[in-house]
Short mmCIF file of C-alpha atoms in Angstrom, two decimals:
data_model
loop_
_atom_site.label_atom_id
_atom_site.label_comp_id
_atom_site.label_asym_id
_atom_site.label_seq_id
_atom_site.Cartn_x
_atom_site.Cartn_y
_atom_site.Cartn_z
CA UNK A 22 22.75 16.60 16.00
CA UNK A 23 22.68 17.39 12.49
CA UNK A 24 26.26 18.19 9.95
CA UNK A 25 26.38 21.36 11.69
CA UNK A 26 26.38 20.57 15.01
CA UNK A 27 22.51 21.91 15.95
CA UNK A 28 20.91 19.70 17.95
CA UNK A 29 17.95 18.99 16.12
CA UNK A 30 16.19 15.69 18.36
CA UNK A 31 14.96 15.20 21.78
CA UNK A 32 13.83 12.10 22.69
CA UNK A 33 10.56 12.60 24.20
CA UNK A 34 10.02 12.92 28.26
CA UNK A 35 7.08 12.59 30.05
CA UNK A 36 4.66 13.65 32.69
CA UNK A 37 4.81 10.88 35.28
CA UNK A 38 3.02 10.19 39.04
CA UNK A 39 4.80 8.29 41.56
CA UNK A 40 3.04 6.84 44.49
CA UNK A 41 5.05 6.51 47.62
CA UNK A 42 5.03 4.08 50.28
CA UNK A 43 5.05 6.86 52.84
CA UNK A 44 0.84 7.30 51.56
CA UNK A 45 2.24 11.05 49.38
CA UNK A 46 2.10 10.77 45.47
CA UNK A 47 4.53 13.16 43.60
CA UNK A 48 4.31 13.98 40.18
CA UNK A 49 7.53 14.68 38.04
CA UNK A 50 8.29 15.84 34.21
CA UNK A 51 10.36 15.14 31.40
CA UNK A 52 10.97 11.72 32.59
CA UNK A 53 13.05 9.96 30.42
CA UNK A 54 12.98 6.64 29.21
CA UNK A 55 14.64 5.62 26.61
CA UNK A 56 18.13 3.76 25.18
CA UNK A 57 19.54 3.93 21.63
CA UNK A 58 19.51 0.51 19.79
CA UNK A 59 20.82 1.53 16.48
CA UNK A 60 22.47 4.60 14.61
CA UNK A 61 19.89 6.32 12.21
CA UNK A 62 19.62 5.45 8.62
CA UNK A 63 17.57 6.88 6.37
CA UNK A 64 15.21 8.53 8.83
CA UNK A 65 14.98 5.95 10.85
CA UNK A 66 16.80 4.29 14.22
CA UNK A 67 15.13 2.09 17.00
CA UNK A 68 15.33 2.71 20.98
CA UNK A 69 14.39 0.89 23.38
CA UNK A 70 12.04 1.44 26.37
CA UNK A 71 14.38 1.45 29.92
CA UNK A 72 11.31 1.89 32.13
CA UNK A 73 10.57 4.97 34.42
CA UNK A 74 13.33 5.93 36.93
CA UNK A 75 12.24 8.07 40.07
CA UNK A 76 14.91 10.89 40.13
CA UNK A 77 14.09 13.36 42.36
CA UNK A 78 14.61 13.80 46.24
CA UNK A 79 14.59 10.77 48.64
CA UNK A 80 14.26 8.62 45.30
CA UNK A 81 13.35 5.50 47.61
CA UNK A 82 10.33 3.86 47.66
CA UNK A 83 8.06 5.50 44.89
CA UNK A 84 6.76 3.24 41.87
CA UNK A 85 5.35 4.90 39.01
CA UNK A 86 1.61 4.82 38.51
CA UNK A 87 1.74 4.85 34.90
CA UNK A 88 2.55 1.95 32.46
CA UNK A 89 3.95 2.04 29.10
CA UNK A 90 0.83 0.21 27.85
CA UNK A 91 -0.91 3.53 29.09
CA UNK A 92 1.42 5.65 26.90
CA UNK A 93 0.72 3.29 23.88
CA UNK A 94 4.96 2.50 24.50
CA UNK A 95 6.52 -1.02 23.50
CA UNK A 96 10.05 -2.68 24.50
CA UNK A 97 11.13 -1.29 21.35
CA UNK A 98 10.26 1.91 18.76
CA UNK A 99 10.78 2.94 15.73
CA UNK A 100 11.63 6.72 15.75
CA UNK A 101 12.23 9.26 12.51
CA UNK A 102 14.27 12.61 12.47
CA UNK A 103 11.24 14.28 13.96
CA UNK A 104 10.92 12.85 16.88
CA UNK A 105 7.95 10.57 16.21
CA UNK A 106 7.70 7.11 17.65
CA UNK A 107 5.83 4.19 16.07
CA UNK A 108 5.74 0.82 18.65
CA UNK A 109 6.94 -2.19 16.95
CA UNK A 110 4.07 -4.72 15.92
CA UNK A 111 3.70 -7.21 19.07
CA UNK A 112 4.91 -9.88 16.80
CA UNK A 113 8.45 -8.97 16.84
CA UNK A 114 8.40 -9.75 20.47
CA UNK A 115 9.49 -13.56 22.13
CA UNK A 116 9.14 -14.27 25.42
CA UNK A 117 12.55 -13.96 26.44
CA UNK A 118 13.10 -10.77 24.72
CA UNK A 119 15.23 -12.61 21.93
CA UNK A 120 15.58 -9.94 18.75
CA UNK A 121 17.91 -9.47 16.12
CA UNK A 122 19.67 -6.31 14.71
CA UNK A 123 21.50 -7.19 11.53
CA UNK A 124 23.73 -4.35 9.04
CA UNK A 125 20.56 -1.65 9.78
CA UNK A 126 21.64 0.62 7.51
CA UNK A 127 21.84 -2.07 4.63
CA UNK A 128 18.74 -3.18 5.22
CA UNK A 129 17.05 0.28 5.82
CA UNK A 130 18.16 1.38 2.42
CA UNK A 131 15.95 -1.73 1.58
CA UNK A 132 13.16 -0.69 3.45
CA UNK A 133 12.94 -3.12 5.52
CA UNK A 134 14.31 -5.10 9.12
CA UNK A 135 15.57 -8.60 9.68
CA UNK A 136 14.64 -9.71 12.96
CA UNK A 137 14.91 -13.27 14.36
CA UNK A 138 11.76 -14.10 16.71
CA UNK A 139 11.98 -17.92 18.50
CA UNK A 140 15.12 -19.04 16.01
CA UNK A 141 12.88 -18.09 13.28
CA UNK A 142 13.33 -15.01 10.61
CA UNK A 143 11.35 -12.64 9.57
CA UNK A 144 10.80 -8.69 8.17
CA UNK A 145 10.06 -5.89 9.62
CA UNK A 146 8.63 -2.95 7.58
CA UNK A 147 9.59 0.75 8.42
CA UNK A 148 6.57 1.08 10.38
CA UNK A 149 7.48 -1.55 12.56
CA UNK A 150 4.66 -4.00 11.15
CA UNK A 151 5.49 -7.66 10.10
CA UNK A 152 6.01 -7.90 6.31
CA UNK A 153 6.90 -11.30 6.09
CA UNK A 154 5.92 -13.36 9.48
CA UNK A 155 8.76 -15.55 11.14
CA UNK A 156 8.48 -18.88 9.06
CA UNK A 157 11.94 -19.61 8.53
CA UNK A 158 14.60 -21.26 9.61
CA UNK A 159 17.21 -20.00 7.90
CA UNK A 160 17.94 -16.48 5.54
CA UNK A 161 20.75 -16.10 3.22
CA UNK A 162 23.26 -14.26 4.11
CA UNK A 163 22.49 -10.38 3.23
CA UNK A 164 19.14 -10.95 1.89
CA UNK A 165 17.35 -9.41 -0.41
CA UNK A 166 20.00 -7.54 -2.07
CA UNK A 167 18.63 -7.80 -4.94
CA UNK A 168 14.83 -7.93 -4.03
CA UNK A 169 14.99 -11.21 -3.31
CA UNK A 170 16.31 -14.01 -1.24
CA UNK A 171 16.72 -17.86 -0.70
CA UNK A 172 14.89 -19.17 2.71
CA UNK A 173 14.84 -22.44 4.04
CA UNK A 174 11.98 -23.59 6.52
CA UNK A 175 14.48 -25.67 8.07
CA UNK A 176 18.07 -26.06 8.26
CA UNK A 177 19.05 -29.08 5.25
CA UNK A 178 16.18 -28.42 3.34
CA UNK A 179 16.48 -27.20 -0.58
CA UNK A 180 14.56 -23.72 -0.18
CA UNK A 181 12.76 -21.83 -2.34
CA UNK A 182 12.94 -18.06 -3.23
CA UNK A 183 11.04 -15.30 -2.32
CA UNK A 184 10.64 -11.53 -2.38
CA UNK A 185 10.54 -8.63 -0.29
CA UNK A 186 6.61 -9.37 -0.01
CA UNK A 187 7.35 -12.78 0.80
CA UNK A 188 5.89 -14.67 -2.21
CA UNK A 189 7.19 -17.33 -3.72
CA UNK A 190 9.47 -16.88 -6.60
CA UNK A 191 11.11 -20.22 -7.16
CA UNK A 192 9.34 -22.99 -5.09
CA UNK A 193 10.84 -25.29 -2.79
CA UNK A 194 11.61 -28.66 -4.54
CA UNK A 195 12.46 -27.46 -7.78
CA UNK A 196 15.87 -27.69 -7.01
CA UNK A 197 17.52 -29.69 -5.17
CA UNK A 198 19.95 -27.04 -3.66
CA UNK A 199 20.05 -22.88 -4.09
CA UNK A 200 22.90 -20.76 -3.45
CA UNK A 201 22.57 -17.32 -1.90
CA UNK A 202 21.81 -14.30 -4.68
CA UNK A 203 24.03 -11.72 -5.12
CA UNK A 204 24.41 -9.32 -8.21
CA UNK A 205 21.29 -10.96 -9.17
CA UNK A 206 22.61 -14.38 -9.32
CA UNK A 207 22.58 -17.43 -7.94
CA UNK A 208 23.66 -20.80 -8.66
CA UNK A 209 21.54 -24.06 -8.01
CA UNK A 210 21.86 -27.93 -8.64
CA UNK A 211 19.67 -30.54 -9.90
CA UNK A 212 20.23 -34.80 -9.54
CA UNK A 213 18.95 -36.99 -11.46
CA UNK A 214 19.84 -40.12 -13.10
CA UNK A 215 21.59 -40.88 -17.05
CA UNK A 216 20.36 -43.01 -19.61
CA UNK A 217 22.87 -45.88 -17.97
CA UNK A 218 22.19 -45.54 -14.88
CA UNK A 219 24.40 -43.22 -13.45
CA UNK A 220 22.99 -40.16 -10.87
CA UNK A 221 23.95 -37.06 -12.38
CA UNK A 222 24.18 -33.55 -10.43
CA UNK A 223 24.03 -30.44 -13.24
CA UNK A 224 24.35 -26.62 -11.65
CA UNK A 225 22.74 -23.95 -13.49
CA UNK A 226 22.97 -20.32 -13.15
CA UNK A 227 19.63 -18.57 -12.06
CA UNK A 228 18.36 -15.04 -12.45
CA UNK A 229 15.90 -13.40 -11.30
CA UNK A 230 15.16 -10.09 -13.69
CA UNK A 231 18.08 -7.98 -14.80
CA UNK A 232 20.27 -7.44 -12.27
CA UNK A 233 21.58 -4.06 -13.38
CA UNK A 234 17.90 -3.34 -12.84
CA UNK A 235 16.63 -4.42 -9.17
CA UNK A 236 13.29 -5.12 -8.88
CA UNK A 237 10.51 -2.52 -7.38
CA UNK A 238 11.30 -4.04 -3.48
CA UNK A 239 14.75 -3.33 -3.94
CA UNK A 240 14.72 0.60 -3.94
CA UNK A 241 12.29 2.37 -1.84
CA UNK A 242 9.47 4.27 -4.13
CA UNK A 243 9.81 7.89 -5.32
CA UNK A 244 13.54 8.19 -4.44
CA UNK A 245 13.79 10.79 -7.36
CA UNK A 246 12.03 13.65 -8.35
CA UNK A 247 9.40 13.56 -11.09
CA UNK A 248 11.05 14.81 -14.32
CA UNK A 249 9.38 17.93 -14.05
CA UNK A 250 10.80 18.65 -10.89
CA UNK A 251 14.54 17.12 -11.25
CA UNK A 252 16.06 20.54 -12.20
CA UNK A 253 14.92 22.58 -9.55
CA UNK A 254 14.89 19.84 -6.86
CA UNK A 255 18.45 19.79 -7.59
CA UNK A 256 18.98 23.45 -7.13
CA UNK A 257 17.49 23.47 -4.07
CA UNK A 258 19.67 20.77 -2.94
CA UNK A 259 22.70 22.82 -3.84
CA UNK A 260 21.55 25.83 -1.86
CA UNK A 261 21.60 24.21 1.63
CA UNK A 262 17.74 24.58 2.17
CA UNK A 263 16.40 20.82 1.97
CA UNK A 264 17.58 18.55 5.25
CA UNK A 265 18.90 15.22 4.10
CA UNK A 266 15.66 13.36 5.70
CA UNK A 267 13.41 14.77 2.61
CA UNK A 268 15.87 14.11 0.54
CA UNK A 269 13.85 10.85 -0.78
CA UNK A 270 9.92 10.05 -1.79
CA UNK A 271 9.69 13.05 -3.59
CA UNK A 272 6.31 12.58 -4.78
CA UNK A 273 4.72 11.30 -1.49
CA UNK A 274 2.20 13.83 0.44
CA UNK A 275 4.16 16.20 2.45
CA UNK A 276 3.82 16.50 6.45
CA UNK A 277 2.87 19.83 8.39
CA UNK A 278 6.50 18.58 10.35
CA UNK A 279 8.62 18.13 7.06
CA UNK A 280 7.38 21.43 5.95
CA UNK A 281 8.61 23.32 9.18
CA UNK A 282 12.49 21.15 8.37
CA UNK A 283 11.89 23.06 4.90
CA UNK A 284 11.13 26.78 6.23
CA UNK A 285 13.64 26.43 9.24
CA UNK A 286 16.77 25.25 6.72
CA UNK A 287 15.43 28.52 4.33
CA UNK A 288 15.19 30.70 7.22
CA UNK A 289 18.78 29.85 9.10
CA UNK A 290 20.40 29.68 5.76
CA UNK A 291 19.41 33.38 4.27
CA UNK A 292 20.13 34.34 8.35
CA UNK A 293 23.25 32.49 8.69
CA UNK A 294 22.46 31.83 12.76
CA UNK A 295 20.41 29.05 14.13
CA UNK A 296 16.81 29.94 15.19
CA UNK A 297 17.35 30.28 19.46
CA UNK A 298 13.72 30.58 20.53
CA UNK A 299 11.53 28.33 20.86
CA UNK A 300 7.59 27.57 21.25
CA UNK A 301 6.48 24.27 22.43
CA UNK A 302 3.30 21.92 21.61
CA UNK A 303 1.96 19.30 23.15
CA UNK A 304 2.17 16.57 20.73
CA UNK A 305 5.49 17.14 19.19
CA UNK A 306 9.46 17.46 20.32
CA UNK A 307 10.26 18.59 16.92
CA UNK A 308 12.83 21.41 17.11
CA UNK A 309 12.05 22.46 13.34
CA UNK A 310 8.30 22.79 14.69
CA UNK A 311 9.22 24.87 17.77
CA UNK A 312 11.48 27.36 15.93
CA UNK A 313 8.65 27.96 13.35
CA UNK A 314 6.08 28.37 16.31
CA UNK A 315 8.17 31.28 18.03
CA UNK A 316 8.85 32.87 14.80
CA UNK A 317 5.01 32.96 14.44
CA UNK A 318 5.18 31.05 10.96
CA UNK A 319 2.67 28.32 12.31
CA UNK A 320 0.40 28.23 15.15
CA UNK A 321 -1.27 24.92 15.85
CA UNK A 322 -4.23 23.91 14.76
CA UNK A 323 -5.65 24.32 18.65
CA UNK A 324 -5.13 23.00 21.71
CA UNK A 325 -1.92 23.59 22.18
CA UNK A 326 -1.38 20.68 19.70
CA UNK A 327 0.33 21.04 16.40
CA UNK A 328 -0.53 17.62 14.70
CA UNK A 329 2.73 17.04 12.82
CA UNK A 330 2.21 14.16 11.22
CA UNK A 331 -1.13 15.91 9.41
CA UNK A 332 -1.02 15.85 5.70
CA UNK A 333 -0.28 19.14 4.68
CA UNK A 334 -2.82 21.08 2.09
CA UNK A 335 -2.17 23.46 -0.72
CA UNK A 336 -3.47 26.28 1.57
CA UNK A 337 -1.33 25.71 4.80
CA UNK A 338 1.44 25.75 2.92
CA UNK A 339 0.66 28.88 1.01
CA UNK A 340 0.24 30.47 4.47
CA UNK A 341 3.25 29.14 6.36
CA UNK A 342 5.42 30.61 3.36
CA UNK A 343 3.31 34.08 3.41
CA UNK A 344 4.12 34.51 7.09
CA UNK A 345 8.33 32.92 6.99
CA UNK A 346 8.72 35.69 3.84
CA UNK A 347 7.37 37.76 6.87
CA UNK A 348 9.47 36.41 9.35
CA UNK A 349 12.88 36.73 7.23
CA UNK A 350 11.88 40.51 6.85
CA UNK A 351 10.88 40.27 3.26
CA UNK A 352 6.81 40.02 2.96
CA UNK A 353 5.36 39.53 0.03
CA UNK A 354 2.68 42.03 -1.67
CA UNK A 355 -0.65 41.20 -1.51
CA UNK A 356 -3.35 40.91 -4.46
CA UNK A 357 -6.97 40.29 -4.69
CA UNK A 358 -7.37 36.44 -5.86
CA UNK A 359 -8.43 35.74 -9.54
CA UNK A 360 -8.93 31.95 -8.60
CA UNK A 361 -12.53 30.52 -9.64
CA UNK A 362 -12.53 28.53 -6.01
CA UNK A 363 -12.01 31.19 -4.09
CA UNK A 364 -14.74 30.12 -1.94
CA UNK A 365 -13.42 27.23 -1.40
CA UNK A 366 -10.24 28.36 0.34
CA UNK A 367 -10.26 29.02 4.25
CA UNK A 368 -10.56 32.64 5.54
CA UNK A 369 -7.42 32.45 7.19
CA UNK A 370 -5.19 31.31 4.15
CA UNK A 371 -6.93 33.67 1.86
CA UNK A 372 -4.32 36.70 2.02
CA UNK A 373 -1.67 34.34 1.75
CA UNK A 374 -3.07 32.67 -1.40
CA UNK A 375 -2.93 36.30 -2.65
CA UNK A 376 0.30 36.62 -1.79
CA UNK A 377 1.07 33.29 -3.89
CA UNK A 378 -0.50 34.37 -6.41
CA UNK A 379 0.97 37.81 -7.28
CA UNK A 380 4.65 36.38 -6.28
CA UNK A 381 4.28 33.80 -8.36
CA UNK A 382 5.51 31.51 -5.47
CA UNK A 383 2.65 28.91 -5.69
CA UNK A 384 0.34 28.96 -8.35
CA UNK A 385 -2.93 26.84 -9.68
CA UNK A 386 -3.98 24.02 -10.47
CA UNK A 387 -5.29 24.38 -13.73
CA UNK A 388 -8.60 25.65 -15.13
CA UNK A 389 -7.69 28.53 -12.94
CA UNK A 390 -8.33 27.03 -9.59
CA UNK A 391 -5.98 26.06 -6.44
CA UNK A 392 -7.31 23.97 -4.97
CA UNK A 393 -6.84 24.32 -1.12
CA UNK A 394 -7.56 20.92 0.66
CA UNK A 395 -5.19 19.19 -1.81
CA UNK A 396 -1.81 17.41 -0.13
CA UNK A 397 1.12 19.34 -0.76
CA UNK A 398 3.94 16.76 -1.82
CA UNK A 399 7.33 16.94 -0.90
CA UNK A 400 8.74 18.06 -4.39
CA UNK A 401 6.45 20.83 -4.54
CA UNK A 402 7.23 21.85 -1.14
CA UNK A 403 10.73 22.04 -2.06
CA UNK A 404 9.87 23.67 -5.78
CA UNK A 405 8.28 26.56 -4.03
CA UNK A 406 10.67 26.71 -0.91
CA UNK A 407 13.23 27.00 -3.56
CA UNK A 408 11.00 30.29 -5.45
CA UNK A 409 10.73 31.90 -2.33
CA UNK A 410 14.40 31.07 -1.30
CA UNK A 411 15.31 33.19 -4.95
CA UNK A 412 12.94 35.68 -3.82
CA UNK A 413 13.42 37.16 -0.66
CA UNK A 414 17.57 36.18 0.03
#
């Protein structure tokens, strides 16, 4: 559910068959399957697989034919606000099912997951993959808040520092004991013995970089907008039409799914009503998807299938926003291109690009071209959202 109260996620159901042990197989849909392990933080919360539950008529007796190794399904997933789930790397598992969930949202802000894996610690990235295998022991307290963090192979030990990639920052053995870092600090302690003979213990105060400044782990890449695009990021922000999950990673290729959040928060926003139909596809639950499929803003790309997690190119987003200025009731004129590629763009975006053109929407590349197969990244998505927001409201 997002701030105002639309339901926006559906955890995914499937198409199951059941054998029975009266000899008759039955075949049900929608089958759910899944439990929530965490609340969602920045995109991301995990669930965890509760197997496949017979729920129809004289439920006794039928087993389902299907596995969750046939559905490429593990114990646990990783799922983001559009409904996509990502199996955790086998790794994370332990025979006896052992994992460890510690202040998510702290350390999703990091981008990353502690888990604890046979008593030892590791990461998780936001994929799910091991970042830094399960080696030790023991993990300060709130690790890595500052791109960095003091581990100990075993309990006693003096430790050593490392980072977020798990190299070695300060090597174990070059003090004899490390305190935790926080604020970018930490102290440590060295023995040794005086010129008469006495053993001496001196504590220094370590740093690693400035920390007013954390280091590149520390804050997830392209959390702000390219200078260029600041100002009108920002506007577009203000005007309710970019959803708080692409509110980060500006500059990182945009997703045929994140585009659809885009258009739907333009479209309800200049409508001021939620979108009620809906068109389905079979390889995506994503509401924003479905609305723009039954308001005939995208169509698939065959198959029934959408592929949402397709890197979207200069020309399907120029045609997506020629058809939502359509579907808000305010089209856009059309003009014959100018653009010295226009052979390279696809007949079916080629009235849009038009449009794009002579609206000044979406524009070139430079050297008067447009380049259509080029990835669309988020900030421009939302730069030209906002143009056609100004445009047509």
């Amino acid at each position: 559910m997002d701030r105002k109260g639309n339901k926006v996620l559906e955890l995914p159901g499937y198409e199951i068959e059941w054998s029975s042990l009266y000899g008759n197989n039955v075949t049900t849909s929608d089958v759910k399957c899944w439990e929530p392990v965490t609340c969602f933080s920045n995109g991301y919360a995990v669930v965890k697989f509760s197997g496949f539950r017979y729920n129809g008529p004289n439920d006794i007796g039928y087993s389902s034919t299907v596995t969750k190794e046939d559905l490429n399904l593990s114990d646990y997933m990783l799922i983001d606000l559009q409904g996509n789930l990502t199996p955790f790397d086998k790794d994370f598992f332990y025979s006896t099912g052992v994992t460890y969930w510690s202040q998510w949202d702290n350390y999703m802000k990091r981008g990353f997951l502690l888990s604890k894996v046979s008593s030892r610690y590791g990461t998780l990235d936001r994929n799910g993959k091991v970042s830094i295998p399960y080696l030790y022991g023991e993990m300060q307290y709130d690790p890595f808040l500052n791109g960095v963090a003091k581990v100990q192979k075993q309990a006693g030990e003096p430790g050593s520092v490392i980072d977020l990639k798990g190299n070695v920052i300060i090597p174990e053995g070059d003090w004899q004991w490390i305190g935790s870092f926080v604020d970018g600090y930490a102290l440590a302690t060295q023995t040794g013995k005086s010129d008469e003979g006495y053993y001496t213990i001196d504590t220094y105060l370590l740093t690693v970089g400035d920390p007013s400044a954390p280091t590149e782990p520390v804050t997830p890449p392209a959390d702000t907008p390219s200078s260029w695009a600041v100002e009108q990021v920002n506007a577009a922000i203000a005007a309710g039409i970019v959803p708080d999950s692409l509110q980060s990673k500006y500059t990182q290729p945009a997703t045929r799914a994140e585009f659809c959040a885009l258009a739907v928060e333009l479209y309800e926003t200049i409508k001021g009503s939620e979108i009620a139909e809906r068109t389905t596809f079979t390889d995506t639950s994503d509401v924003n998807v479905q609305k723009m499929g039954a308001l005939g803003v995208v169509t698939g790309v065959g198959g029934g299938r959408f592929d949402p997690n397709g890197t979207l190119t200069r020309e399907q987003a120029a045609t997506m926003l020629a058809r939502l200025a359509e579907a808000v009731g305010k089209p856009l004129a059309a003009q014959a291109l100018t653009f010295a590629d226009n052979s390279s763009i696809a007949s079916w975006a080629f009235d849009a690009v038009g449009q794009m053109q002579a609206s000044g929407v979406m524009g070139g590349v430079g050297n008067n071209t447009f380049a259509p197969q080029v990835s669309y990244s988020r900030e421009q998505s939302i730069l030209t959202m906002l143009r056609l927001y100004e445009s047509v409201k």
